[in-house]
Tab-separated table of C-alpha atoms in Angstrom:
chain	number	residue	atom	x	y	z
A	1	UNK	CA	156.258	58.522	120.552
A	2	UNK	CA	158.848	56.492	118.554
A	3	UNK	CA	161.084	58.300	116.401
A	4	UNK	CA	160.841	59.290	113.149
A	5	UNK	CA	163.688	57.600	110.474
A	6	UNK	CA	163.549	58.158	107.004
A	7	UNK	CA	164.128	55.250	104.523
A	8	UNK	CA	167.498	54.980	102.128
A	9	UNK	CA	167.102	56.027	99.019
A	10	UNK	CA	165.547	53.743	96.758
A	11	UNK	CA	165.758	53.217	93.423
A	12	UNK	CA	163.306	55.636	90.767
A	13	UNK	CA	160.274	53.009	90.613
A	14	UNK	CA	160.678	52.860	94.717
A	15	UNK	CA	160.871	56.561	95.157
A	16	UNK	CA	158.180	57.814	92.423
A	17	UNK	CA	155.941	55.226	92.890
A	18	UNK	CA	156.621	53.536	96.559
A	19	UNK	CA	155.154	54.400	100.209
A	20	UNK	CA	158.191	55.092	101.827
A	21	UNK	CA	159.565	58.661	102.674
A	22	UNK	CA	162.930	58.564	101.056
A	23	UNK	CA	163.478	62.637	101.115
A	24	UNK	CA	166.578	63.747	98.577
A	25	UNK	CA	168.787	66.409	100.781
A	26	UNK	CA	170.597	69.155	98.732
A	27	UNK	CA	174.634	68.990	99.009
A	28	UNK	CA	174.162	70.903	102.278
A	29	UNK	CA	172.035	68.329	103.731
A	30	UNK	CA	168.440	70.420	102.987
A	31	UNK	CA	165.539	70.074	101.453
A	32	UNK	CA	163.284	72.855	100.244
A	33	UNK	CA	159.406	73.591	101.775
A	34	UNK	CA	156.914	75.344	100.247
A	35	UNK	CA	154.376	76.474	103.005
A	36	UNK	CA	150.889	77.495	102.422
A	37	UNK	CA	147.834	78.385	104.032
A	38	UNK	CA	145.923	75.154	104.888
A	39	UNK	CA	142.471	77.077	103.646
A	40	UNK	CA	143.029	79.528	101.483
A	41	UNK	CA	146.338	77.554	99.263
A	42	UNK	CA	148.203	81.059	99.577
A	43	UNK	CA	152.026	80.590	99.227
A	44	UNK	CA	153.112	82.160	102.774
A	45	UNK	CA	156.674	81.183	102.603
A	46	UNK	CA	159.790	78.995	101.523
A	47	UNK	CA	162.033	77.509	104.087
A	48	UNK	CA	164.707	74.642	104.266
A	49	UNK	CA	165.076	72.202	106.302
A	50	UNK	CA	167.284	69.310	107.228
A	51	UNK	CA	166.188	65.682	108.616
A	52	UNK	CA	166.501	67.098	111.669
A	53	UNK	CA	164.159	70.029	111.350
A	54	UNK	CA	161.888	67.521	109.196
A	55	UNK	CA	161.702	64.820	111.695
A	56	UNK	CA	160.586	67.625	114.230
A	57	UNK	CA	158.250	68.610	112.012
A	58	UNK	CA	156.460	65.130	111.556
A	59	UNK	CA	156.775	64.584	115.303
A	60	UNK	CA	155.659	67.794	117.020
A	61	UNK	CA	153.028	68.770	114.351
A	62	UNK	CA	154.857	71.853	114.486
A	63	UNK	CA	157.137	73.899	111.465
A	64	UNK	CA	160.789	73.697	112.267
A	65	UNK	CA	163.182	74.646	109.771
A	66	UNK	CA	166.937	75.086	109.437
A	67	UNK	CA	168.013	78.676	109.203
A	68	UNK	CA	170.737	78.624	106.742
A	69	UNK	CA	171.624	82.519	107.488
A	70	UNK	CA	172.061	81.886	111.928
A	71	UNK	CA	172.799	77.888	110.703
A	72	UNK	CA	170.564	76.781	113.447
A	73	UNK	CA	167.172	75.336	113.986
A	74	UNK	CA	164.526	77.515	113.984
A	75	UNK	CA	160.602	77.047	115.259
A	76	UNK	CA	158.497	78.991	113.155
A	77	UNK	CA	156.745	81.208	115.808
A	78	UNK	CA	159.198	81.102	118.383
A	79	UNK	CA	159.395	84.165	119.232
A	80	UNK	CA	157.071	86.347	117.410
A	81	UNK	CA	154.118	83.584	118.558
A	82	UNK	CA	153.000	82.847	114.343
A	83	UNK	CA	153.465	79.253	115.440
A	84	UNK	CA	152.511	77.196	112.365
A	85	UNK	CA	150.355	74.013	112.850
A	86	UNK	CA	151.170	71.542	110.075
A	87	UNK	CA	147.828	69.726	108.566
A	88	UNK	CA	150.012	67.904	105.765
A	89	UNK	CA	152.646	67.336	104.443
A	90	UNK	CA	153.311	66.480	100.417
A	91	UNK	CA	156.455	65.537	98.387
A	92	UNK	CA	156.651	65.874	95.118
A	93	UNK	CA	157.744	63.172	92.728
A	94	UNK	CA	161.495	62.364	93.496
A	95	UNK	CA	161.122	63.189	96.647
A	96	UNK	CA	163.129	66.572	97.142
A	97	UNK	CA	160.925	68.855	97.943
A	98	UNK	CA	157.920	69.683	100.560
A	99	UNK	CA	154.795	71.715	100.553
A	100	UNK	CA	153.642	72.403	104.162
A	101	UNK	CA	149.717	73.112	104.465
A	102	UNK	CA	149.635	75.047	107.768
A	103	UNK	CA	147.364	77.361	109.982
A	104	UNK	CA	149.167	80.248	111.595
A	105	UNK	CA	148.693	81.190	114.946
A	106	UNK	CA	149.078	84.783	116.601
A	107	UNK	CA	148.222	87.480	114.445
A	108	UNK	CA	148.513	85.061	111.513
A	109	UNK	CA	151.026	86.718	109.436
A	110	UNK	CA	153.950	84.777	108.042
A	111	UNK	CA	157.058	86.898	107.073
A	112	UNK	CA	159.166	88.962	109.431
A	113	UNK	CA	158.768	92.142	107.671
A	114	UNK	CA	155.059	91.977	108.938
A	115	UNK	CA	153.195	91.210	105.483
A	116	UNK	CA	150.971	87.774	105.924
A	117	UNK	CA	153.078	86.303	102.843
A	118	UNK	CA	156.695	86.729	102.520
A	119	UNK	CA	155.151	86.656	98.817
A	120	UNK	CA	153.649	90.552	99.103
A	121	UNK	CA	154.950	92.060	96.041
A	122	UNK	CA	154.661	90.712	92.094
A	123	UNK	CA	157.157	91.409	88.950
A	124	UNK	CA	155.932	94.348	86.787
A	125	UNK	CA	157.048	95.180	83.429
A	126	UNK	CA	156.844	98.299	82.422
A	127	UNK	CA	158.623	100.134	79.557
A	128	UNK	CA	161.194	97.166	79.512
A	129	UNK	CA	162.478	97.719	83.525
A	130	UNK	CA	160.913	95.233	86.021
A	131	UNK	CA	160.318	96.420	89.162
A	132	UNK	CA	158.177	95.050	92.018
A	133	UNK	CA	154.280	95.966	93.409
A	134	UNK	CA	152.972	95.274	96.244
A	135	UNK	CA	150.393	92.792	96.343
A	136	UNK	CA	149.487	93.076	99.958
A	137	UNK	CA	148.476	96.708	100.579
A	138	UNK	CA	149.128	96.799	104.744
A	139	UNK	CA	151.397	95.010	107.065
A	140	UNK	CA	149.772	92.809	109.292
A	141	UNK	CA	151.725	93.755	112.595
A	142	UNK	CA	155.040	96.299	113.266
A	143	UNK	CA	157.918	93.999	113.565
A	144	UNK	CA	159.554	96.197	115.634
A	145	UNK	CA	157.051	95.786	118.301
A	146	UNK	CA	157.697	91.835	118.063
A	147	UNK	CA	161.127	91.835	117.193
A	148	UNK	CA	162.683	94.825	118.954
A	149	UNK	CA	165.206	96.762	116.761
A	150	UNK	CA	166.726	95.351	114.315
């Protein structure tokens, strides 16, 4: 497998309109990705990832990401086994940000605190105070069980 290099930046018409992957890294060398469920569109979760954890990505078929909290790599699925399979891969316009269209392995739920989305709970209104509601009504698996203690 050769390795995966990213083009220089070009200029606007290149970027917008051209075939080459140019991505646009933050100030901390990331970009941000947007992953969703390959068949159902659901937003699962947002990650970040540098051209490291990108070029993994496109090479293994497999989400990495950077973990800006532990400031290390990070396979999704690793260790709780909610391995995500990447089935495409779009960038938006000026090329600085990704959506990831993925299946999830395991027990197919996304976010640590055992919900399927990370995205389990909306913005209410009510009487002028916002609070959140749950959108998801169960957890999909005890993340103590796959996590140990935390």
């Amino acid at each position: 497998m050769c390795p995966t290099e990213f083009s220089e930046r070009g200029d606007k018409t290149t970027v917008e309109d051209g075939d080459l992957l140019m991505p646009k890294f933050d100030a901390d060398g990331l970009i941000v990705a947007v992953v969703t469920d390959v068949e159902s569109a659901e937003v699962l979760m947002v990650g970040y990832m540098n051209a490291e954890a990108l070029k993994r990505t496109i090479e293994t078929g497999e989400a990495w990401y950077w973990s800006r909290s532990r400031q290390g790599f990070w396979k999704k699925g690793e260790t709780s086994g909610q391995i995500q399979t990447v089935h495409e891969i779009l960038t938006d316009c000026d090329q600085d940000a990704l959506v990831l269209k993925v299946s999830v392995a395991g027990n197919g739920a996304t976010c640590h605190t055992g919900y399927r989305s990370c995205f389990y709970r909306r913005l209410v209104k009510s009487d002028g105070a916002v609070r959140l509601e749950r959108v998801e009504a169960e957890k999909v698996y005890d993340p103590e069980e796959v996590y140990g203690k935390t």
